[in-house]
Structures are given as structure tokens and as C-alpha cells.
CSV table of C-alpha atoms and ligand atoms in Angstrom, one decimal:
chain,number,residue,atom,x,y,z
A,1,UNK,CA,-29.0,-67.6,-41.1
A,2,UNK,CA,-27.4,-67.8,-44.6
A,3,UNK,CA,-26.6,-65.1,-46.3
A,4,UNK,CA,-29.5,-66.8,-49.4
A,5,UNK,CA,-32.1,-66.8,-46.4
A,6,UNK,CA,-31.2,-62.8,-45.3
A,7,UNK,CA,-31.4,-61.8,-48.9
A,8,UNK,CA,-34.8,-63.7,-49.1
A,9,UNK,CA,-36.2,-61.6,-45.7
A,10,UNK,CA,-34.6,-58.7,-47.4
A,11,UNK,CA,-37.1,-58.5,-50.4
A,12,UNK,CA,-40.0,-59.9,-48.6
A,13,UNK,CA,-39.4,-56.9,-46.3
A,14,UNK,CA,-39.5,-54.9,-49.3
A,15,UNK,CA,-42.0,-55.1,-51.7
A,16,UNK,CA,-44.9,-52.6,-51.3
A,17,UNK,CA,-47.8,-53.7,-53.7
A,18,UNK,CA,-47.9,-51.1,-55.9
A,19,UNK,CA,-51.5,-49.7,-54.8
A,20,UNK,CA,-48.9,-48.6,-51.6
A,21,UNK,CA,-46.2,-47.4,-53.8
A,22,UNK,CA,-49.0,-45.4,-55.8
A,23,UNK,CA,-50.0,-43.7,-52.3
A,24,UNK,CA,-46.3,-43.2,-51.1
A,25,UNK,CA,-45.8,-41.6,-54.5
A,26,UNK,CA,-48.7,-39.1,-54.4
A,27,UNK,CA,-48.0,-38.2,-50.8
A,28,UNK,CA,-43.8,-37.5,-52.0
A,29,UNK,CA,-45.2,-35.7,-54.9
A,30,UNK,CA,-43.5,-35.6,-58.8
A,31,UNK,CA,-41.0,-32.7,-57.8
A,32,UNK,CA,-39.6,-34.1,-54.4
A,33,UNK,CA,-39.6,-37.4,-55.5
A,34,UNK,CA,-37.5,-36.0,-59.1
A,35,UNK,CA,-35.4,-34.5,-56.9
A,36,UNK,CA,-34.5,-37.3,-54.4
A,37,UNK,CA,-33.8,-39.3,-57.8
A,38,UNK,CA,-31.6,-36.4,-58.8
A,39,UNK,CA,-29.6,-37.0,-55.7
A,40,UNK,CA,-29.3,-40.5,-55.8
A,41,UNK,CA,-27.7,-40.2,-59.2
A,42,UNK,CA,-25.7,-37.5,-57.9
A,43,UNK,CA,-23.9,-39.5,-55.4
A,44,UNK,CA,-23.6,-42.6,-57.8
A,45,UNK,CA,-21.9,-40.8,-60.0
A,46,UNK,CA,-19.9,-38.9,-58.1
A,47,UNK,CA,-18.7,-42.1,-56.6
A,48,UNK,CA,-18.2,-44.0,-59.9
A,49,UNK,CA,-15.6,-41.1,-60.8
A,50,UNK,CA,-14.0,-40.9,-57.8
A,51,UNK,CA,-13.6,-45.1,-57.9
A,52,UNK,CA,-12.0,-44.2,-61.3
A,53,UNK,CA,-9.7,-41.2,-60.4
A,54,UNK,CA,-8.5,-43.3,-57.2
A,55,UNK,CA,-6.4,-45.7,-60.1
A,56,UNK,CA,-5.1,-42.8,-61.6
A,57,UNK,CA,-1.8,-40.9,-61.0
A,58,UNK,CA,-1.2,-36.9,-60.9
A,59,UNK,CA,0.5,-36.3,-64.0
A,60,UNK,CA,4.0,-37.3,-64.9
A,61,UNK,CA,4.3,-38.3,-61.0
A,62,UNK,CA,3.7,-41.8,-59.1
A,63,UNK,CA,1.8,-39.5,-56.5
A,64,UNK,CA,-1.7,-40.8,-56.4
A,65,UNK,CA,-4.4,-38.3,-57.5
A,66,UNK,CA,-6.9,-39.7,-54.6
A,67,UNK,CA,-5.0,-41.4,-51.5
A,68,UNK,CA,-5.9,-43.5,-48.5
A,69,UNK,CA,-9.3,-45.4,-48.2
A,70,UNK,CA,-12.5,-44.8,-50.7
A,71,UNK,CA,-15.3,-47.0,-48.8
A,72,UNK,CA,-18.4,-46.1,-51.5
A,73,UNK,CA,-22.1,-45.9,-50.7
A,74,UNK,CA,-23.2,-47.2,-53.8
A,75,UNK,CA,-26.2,-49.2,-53.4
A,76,UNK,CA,-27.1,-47.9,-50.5
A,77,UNK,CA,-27.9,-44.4,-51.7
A,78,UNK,CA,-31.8,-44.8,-50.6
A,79,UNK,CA,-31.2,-44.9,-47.3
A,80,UNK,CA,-29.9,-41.1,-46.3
A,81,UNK,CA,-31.4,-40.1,-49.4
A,82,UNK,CA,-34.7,-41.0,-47.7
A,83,UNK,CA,-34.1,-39.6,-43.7
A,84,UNK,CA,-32.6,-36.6,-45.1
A,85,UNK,CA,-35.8,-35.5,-47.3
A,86,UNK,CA,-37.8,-35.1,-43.7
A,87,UNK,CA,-35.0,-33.6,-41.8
A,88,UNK,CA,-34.9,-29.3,-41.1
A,89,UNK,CA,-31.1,-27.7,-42.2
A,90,UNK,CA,-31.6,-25.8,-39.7
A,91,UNK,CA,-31.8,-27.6,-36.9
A,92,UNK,CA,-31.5,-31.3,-37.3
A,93,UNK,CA,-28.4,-32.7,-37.3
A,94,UNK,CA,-27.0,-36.1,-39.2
A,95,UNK,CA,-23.3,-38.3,-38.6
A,96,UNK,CA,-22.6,-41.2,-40.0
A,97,UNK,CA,-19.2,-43.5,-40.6
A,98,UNK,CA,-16.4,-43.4,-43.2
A,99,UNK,CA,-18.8,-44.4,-46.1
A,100,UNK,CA,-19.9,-40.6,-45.9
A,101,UNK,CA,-20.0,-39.1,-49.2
A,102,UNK,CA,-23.5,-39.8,-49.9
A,103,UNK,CA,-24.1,-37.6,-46.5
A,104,UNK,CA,-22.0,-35.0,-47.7
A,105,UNK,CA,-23.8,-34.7,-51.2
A,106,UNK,CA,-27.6,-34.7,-49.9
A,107,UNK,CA,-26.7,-32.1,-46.6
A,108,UNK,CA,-25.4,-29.5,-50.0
A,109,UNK,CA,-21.8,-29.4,-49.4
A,110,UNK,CA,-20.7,-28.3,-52.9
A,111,UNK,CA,-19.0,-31.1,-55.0
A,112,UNK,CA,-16.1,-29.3,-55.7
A,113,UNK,CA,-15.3,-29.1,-52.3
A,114,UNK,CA,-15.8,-33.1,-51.9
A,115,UNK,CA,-13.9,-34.1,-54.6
A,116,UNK,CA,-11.1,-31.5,-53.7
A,117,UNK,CA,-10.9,-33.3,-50.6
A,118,UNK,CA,-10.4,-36.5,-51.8
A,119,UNK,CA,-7.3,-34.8,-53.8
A,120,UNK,CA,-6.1,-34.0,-50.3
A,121,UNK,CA,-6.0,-30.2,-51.9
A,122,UNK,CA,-6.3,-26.7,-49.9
A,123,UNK,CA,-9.5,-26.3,-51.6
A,124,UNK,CA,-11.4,-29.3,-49.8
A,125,UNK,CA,-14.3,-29.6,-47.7
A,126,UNK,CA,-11.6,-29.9,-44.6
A,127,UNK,CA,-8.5,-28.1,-46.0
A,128,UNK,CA,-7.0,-32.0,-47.6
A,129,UNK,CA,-6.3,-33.1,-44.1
A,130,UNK,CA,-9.1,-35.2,-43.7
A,131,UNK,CA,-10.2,-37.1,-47.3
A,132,UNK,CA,-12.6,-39.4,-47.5
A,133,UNK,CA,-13.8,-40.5,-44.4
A,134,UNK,CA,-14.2,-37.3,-42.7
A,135,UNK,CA,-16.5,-34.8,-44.6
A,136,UNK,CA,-18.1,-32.5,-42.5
A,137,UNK,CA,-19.7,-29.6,-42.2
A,138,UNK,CA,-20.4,-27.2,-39.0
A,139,UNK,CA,-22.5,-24.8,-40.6
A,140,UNK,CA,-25.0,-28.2,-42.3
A,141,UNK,CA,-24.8,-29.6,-38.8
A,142,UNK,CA,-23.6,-32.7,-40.9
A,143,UNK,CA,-21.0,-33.7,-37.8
A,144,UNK,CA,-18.8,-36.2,-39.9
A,145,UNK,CA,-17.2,-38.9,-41.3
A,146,UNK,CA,-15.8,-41.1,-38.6
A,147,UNK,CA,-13.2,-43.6,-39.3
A,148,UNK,CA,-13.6,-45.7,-35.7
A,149,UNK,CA,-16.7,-48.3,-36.0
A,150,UNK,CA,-19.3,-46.6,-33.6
A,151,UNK,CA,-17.4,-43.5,-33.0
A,152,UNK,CA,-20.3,-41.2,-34.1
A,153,UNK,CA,-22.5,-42.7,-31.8
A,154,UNK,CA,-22.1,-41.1,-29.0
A,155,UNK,CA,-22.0,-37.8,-31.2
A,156,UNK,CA,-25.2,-38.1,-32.7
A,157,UNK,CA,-26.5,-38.8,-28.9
A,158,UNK,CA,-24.9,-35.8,-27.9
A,159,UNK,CA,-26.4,-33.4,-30.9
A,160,UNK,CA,-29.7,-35.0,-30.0
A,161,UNK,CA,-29.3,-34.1,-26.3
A,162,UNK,CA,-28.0,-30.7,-27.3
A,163,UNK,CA,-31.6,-30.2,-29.4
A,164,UNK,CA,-33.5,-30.9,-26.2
A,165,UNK,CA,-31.3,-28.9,-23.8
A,166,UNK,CA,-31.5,-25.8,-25.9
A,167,UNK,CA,-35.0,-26.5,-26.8
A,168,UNK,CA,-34.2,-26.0,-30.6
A,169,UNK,CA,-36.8,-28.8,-31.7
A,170,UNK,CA,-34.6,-30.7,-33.8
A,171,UNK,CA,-33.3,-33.7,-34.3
A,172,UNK,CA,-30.2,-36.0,-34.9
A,173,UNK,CA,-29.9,-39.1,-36.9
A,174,UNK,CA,-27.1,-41.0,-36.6
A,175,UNK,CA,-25.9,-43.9,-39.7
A,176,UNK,CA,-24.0,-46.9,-38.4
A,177,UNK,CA,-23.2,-50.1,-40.1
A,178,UNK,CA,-24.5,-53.3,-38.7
A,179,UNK,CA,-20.8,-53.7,-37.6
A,180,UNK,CA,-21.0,-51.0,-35.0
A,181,UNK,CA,-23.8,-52.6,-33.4
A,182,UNK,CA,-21.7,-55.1,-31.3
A,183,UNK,CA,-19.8,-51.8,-30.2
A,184,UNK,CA,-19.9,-50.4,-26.7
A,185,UNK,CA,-21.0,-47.4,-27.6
A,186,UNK,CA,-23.9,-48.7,-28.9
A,187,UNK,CA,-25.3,-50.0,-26.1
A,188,UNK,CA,-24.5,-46.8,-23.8
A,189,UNK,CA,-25.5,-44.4,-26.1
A,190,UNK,CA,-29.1,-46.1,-26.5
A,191,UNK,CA,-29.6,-46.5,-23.0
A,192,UNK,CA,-28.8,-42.9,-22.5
A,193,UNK,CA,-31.3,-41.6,-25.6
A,194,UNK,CA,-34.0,-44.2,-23.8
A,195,UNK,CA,-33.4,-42.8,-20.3
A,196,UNK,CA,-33.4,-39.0,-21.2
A,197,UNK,CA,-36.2,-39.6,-23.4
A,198,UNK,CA,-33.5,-37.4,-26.6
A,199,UNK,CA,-34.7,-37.1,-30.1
A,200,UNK,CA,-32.3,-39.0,-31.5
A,201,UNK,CA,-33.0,-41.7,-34.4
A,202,UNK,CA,-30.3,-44.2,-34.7
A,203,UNK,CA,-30.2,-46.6,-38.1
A,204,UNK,CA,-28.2,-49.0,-38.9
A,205,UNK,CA,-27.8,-49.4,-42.4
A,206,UNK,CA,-27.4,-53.4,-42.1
A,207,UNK,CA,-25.7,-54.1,-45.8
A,208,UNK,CA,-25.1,-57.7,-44.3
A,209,UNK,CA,-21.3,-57.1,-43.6
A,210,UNK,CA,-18.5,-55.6,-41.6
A,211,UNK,CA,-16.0,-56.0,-43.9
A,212,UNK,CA,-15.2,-59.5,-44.5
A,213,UNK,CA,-17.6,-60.7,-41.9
A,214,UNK,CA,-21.3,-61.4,-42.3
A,215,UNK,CA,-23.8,-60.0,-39.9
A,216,UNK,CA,-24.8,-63.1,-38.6
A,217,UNK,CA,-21.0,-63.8,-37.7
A,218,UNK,CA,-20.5,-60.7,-35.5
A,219,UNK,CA,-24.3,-60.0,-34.3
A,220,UNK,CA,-25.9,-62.1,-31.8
A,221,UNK,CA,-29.6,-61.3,-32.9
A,222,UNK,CA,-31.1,-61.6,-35.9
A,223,UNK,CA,-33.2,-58.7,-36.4
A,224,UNK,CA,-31.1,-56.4,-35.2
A,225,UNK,CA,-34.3,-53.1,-34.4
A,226,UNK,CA,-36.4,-55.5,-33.3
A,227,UNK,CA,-34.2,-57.3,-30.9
A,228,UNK,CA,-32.7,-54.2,-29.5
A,229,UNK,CA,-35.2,-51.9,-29.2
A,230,UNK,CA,-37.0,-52.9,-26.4
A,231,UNK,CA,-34.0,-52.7,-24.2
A,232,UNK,CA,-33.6,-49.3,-24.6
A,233,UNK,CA,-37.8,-48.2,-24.3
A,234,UNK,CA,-37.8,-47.8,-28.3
A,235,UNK,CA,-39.8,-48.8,-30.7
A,236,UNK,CA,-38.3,-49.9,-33.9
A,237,UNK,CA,-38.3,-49.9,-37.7
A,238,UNK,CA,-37.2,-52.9,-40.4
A,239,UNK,CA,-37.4,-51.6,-44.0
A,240,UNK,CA,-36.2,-52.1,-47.1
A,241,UNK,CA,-33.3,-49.8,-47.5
A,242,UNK,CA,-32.9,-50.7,-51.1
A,243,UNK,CA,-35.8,-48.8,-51.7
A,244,UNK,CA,-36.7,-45.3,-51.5
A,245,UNK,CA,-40.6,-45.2,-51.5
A,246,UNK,CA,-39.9,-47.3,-48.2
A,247,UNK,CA,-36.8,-45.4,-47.4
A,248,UNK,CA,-39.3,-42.3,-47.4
A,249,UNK,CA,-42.3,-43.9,-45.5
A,250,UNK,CA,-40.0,-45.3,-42.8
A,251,UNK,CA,-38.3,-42.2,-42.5
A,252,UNK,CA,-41.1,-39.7,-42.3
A,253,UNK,CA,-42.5,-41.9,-39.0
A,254,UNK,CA,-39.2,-42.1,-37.0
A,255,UNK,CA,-38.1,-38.1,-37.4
A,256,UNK,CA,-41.6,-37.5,-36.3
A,257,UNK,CA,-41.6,-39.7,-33.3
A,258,UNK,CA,-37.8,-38.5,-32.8
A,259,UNK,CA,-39.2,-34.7,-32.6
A,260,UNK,CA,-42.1,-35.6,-30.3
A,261,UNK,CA,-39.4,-36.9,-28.1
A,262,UNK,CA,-38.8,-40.7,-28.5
A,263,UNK,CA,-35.7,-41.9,-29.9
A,264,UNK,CA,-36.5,-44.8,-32.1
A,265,UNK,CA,-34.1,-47.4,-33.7
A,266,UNK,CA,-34.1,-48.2,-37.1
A,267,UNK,CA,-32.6,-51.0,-39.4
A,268,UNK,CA,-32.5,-50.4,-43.3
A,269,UNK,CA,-31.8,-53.5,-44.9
A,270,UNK,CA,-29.6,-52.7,-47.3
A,271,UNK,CA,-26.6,-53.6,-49.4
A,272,UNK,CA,-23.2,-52.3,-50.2
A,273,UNK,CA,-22.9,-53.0,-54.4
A,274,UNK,CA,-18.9,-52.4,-54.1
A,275,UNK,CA,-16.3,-54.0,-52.0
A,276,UNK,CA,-15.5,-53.0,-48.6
A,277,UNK,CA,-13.3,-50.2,-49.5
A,278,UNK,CA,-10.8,-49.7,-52.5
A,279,UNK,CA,-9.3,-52.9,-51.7
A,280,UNK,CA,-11.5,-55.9,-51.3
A,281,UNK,CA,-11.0,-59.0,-53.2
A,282,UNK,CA,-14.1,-59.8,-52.1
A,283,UNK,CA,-14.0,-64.0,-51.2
A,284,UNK,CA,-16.9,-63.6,-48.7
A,285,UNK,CA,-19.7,-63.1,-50.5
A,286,UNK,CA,-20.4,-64.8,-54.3
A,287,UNK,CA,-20.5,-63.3,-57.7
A,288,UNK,CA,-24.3,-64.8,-57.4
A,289,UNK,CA,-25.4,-63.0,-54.4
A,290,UNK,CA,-24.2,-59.4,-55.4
A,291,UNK,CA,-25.8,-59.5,-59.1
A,292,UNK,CA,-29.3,-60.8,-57.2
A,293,UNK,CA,-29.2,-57.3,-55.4
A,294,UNK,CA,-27.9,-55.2,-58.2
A,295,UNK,CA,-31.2,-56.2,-59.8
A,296,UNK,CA,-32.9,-54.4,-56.8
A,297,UNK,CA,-30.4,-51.1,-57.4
A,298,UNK,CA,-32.8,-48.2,-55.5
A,299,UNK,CA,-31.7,-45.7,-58.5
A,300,UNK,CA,-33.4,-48.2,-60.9
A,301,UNK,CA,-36.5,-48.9,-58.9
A,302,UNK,CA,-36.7,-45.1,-58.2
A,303,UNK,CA,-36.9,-44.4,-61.7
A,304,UNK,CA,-39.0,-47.7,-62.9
A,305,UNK,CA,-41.8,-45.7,-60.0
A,306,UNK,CA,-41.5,-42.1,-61.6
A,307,UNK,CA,-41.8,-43.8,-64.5
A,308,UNK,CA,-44.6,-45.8,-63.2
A,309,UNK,CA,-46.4,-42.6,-62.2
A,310,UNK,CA,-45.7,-40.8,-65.7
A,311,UNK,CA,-44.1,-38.5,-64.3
A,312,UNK,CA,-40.8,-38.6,-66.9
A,313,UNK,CA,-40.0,-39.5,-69.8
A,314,UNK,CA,-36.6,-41.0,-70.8
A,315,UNK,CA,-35.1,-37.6,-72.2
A,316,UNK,CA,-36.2,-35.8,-68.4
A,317,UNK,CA,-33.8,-38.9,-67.0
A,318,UNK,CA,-31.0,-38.3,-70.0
A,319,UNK,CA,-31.4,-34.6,-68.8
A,320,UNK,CA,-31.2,-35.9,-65.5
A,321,UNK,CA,-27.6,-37.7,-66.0
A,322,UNK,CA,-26.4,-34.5,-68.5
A,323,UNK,CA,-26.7,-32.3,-65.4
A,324,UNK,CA,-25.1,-34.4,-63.5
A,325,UNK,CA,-22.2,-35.3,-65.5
A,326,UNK,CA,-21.0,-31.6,-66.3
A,327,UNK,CA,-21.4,-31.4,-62.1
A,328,UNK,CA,-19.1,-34.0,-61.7
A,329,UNK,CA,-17.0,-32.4,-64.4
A,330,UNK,CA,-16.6,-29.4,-62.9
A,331,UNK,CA,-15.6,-31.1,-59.5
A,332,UNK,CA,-12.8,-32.7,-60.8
A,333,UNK,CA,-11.6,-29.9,-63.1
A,334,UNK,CA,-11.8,-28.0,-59.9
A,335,UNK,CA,-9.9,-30.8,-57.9
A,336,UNK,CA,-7.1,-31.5,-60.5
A,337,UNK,CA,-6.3,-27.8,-60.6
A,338,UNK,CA,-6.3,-26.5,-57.1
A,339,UNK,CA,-3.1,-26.4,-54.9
A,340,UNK,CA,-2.0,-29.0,-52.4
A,341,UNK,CA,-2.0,-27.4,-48.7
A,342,UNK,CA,1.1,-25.6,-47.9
A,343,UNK,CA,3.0,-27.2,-45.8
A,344,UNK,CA,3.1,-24.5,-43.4
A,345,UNK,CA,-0.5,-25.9,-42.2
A,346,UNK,CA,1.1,-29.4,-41.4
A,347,UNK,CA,0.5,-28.9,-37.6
A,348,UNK,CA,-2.8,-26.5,-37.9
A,349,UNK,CA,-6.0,-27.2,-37.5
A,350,UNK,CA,-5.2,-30.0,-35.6
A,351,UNK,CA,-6.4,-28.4,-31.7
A,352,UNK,CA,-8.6,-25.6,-32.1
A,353,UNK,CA,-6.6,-22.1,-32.3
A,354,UNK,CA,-6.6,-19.9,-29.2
A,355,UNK,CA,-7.0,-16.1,-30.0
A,356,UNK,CA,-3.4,-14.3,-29.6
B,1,TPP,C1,-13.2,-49.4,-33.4
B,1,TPP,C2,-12.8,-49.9,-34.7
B,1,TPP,N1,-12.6,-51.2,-34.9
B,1,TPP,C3,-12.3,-51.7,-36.1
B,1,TPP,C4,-12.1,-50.9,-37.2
B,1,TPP,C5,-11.8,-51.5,-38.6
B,1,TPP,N2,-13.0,-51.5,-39.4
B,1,TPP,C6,-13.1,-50.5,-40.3
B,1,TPP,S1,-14.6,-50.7,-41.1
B,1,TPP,C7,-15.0,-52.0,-40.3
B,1,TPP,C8,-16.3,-52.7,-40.6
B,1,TPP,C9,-17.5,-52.0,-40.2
B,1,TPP,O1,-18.6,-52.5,-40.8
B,1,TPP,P1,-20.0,-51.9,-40.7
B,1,TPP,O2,-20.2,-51.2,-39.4
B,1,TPP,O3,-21.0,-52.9,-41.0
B,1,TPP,O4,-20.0,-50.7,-41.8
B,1,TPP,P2,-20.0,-50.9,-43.4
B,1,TPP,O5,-18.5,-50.8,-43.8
B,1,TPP,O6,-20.6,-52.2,-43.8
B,1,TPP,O7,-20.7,-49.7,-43.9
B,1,TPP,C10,-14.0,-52.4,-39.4
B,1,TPP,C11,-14.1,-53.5,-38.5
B,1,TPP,C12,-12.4,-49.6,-37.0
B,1,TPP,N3,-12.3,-48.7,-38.0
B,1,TPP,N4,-12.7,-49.1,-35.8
B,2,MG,MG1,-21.9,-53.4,-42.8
């Protein structure tokens, strides 16, 4: 299928008559759905600076003030946004790939921390060492930022079958890209969440390429849920990732099923507004094709439904991005002036630490 023909299926997938979006709206509620907006802008924003910053030099040095890989979420914020509004902090647990900063924001890891650890300082979310791919959080059961193409897979599975065995009634959601798909561990981990009956939700957030290659290059099937599922006993979800009212809907059904004890399989389609990662002269996809979905950004179609409902006015949004801003401010003032890890911890936290 062309990529023309994907984006076609892509809004037709999406577009809830508004006498739906009006019901979504009034079962989300004004404040929840404020605050999912709230995040969404968040995690734009945050990104936007941290695209900047990662052209930008420490002061009178050539060192760069963000190293190494910066693969964005922007465009996709709807998706986790969505999952993680129904999810339980206390028990439920979330993993997803290198594209994790979206993740990191929505489970509450404090910005400072996340944009410290982009600087690679001692401050960061993981001491510097790890940067952008591999936010985490032990205490937020957020398990990562993983930098191998279906390496949380089997992790997610594994937090999933950890809920059932200790009989905590939670969950795990695992994010993959439509790239991991075609992975081994796709396959095995699936079979193994079917056959133990684990309540474990896997979505791929199909944004229609794995780097330079489109979907329907590196995936045999064309639906990607719908194929799948049945091979592994679970029923499956297609929605519209680029928007949250359906982000929201979609969500709320699987982490129910998922608690009642059948893993489900989900596909958001979605896609990713930026290149691959920092570098990406993007030559396999057309100027066209990425300004047809920026009209359908989820942070604009978010706000065009609050607004829809009445339920703010342009100064609540301005208030909205003021808030915001002097976050992100603070972030980076906190970033820029914290120290780089001594170099004393080169070889620490690498194996966990046996008491003396
Ligand atoms: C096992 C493995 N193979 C190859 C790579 C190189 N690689 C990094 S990202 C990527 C594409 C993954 O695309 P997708 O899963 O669709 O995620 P997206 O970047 O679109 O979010 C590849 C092939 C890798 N990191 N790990
Ligand atoms: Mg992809």
C-alpha cells in the first residue's frame, strides 16, 4: 500500500462524528481532559528545547551541551498520553523504546531530572550515563528507554507476568514501533502473554516507519493488530493515535481487558512529525505527506475539542503554555548548571553493587 493510501486509512480510522467526541468528552470530564492537554504540551515543548539545545555548544567549548541520539515523540504525544490516564502508579507498569521522553514526562519524573540527563550531568534521571534513550524510573515502574528495536518486549511481558504471579492486579503496557514487529521477540513474547493468559497490553505505535523504511517494506501484513492478534488468542485494537479522544476510548477498553486477564494487542496509527532522530535528511517520505499530518497535530485537535466543549478560553491555553515555558526554563537552568559525573563513577553503576 502507498504511503497516500495508509494516510487515507489513517484518517478514516480516525474521525469520531462529533456526537461521539461530545460523549468521549463528557465521560473524560473538563479537568482530566485539561490536564492530558497540559501534558501533551509538556512533552512538545520540552522536546522543541531539547531539539534546540542539541545544536548548541557548552560555553566557550566544542563539547556539545546534549550528545548522542535525540529520537522525539512529537506527533505522537496522544498515544501514551492516552494509555497512561487509565493506568494505577502504583501498580501498573509501562516500557517503551528510545523515543521515551514523552513516557518519562506523563509517569512524573521531574523535568529537571530529564533534561539533566540529556546534559549527561550527575544530576540526571540516571546519573548522565544513560541520556536519551534510557529514562527510567524504578520507583514509577516506568522500566525504560531501550535502545535495541524490541528489547522491551520481553520486559513489559515479564512485569505483566510478575503482576499476575504476585497477584498485585496490575498491569504492563509495553510501546513498540511498528519496526519491532518483524522482531523475534515479538512473536515469543505474545505467544507467551496468550498462553499464560498475562495482563499485558502491547501497542505498537505504527508512525508508518522504521527509520528510512516504510511499514509496508518491513511488515508482511497490513493491519498489523488485526493480523496478529489472532495468533496469539487476542483481541485487537486499530485507532487513531493522532487523536486523543480516541487515544482515551481505546485505551480505557484494553487496560480493562488487560486487568481482567487478557492481554490484548493494540495498533495506534500514528505519526512521527520529526525525523528519525537528530539526523535524518529525511528522502523517504515527501514534504507533502508530513504537512498533510501536521494538520491532524493531536495537541491541536485536543484543544480545537476543549474548545469545542467550552471548556477554555484562549487565555486558560496562553496560561497553559506560560506554565509550561518557565517549567522548561527551570529544566534547563537546572541542566546547564549542574556538574558532569565525576569521573570516579566511570565504572559504577554499571553491575549492581554487592554489600561490602
Ligand atoms: C535490534 C536492533 N536492530 C536495529 C537497530 C537500529 N534501529 C534503531 S531505531 C530503528 C527503527 C525502529 O523503528 P520503529 O520500531 O518503527 O520505531 P520508531 O523509530 O518509528 O519509533 C532501527 C532499525 C536497533 N536499535 N536494534
Ligand atoms: Mg516506526
Amino acid at each position: 500500500m502507498s504511503p497516500a493510501k495508509s494516510r487515507e486509512s489513517t484518517r478514516q480510522a480516525g474521525e469520531l462524528p462529533e456526537r461521539e467526541r461530545a460523549a468521549i468528552r463528557a465521560e473524560i470530564g473538563r479537568e482530566r481532559l485539561l490536564a492530558m492537554y497540559r501534558q501533551m504540551v509538556l512533552i512538545r515543548r520540552f522536546e522543541e528545547r531539547a531539539e534546540v539545545l542539541s545544536g548548541q555548544f557548552r560555553e566557550g567549548t566544542r563539547i556539545k551541551k546534549i550528545a548522542g541520539f535525540l529520537h522525539l515523540y512529537i506527533g505522537q504525544e496522544a498515544v501514551q498520553t492516552g494509555f497512561r490516564a487509565h493506568l494505577d502508579p502504583a501498580r501498573d507498569a509501562t516500557v517503551t523504546t528510545y523515543r521515551c521522553h514523552g513516557l518519562a514526562l506523563l509517569v512524573g519524573i521531574p523535568p529537571n531530572e530529564l533534561m539533566a540527563e540529556l546534559f549527561g550531568k550527575v544530576t540526571g534521571n540516571v546519573r548522565g550515563k544513560g541520556g536519551s534513550m534510557h529514562f527510567f524510573s524504578k520507583e514509577k515502574l516506568m522500566l525504560g528507554g531501550h535502545g535495541i528495536v524490541g528489547g522491551q518486549i520481553p520486559i513489559g511481558t515479564g512485569a505483566a507476568f510478575s503482576a499476575k504471579y504476585r497477584k498485585t492486579g496490575g498491569v504492563s503496557v509495553t510501546f513498540m514501533g511498528d519496526g519491532a514487529v518483524p522482531q523475534g521477540t515479538f512473536h515469543e513474547s505474545l505467544n507467551m502473554a496468550g498462553l499464560w493468559k498475562l495482563p499485558a497490553i502491547y501497542v505498537v505505535e505504527n508512525n508508518q516507519y522504521a527509520m528510512g523504511t516504510s511499514c509496508h517494506r518491513g511488515v508482511a501484513v497490513e493491519s498489523i493488530a488485526a493480523a496478529k492478534a489472532p495468533g496469539y488468542d487476542m483481541p485487537s485494537f486499530t485507532y487513531d493515535g493522532l487523536d486523543l479522544l480516541a487515544s482515551w476510548k481505546t485505551a480505557g477498553q484494553a487496560v480493562a481487558a488487560a486487568r481482567g486477564g487478557q492481554p490484548v494487542l493494540v495498533e495506534a496509527k500514528t505519526y512521527r512529525f520529526r525525523g528519525h532522530s537528530a539526523s535524518d535528511a529525511g528522502l523517504y517520505r515527501s514534504k507533502e505527506e508530513v504537512d498533510a499530518y501536521k494538520k491532524l497535530d493531536p495537541i491541536q485537535r485536543t484543544r480545537a475539542d476543549i474548545a469545542a466543549a467550552n471548556w477554555a478560553d484562549d487565555a486558560a491555553f496562553d496560561a497553559v503554555e506560560s506554565e509550561v515555558a518557565e517549567i522548561i526554563a527551570a529544566a534547563v537552568a537546572f541542566a546547564d548548571t549542574s556538574a558532569d559525573p565525576p569521573s570516579s563513577d566511570l565504572s559504577r553503576h554499571v553491575y549492581a553493587e554487592a554489600a561490602p
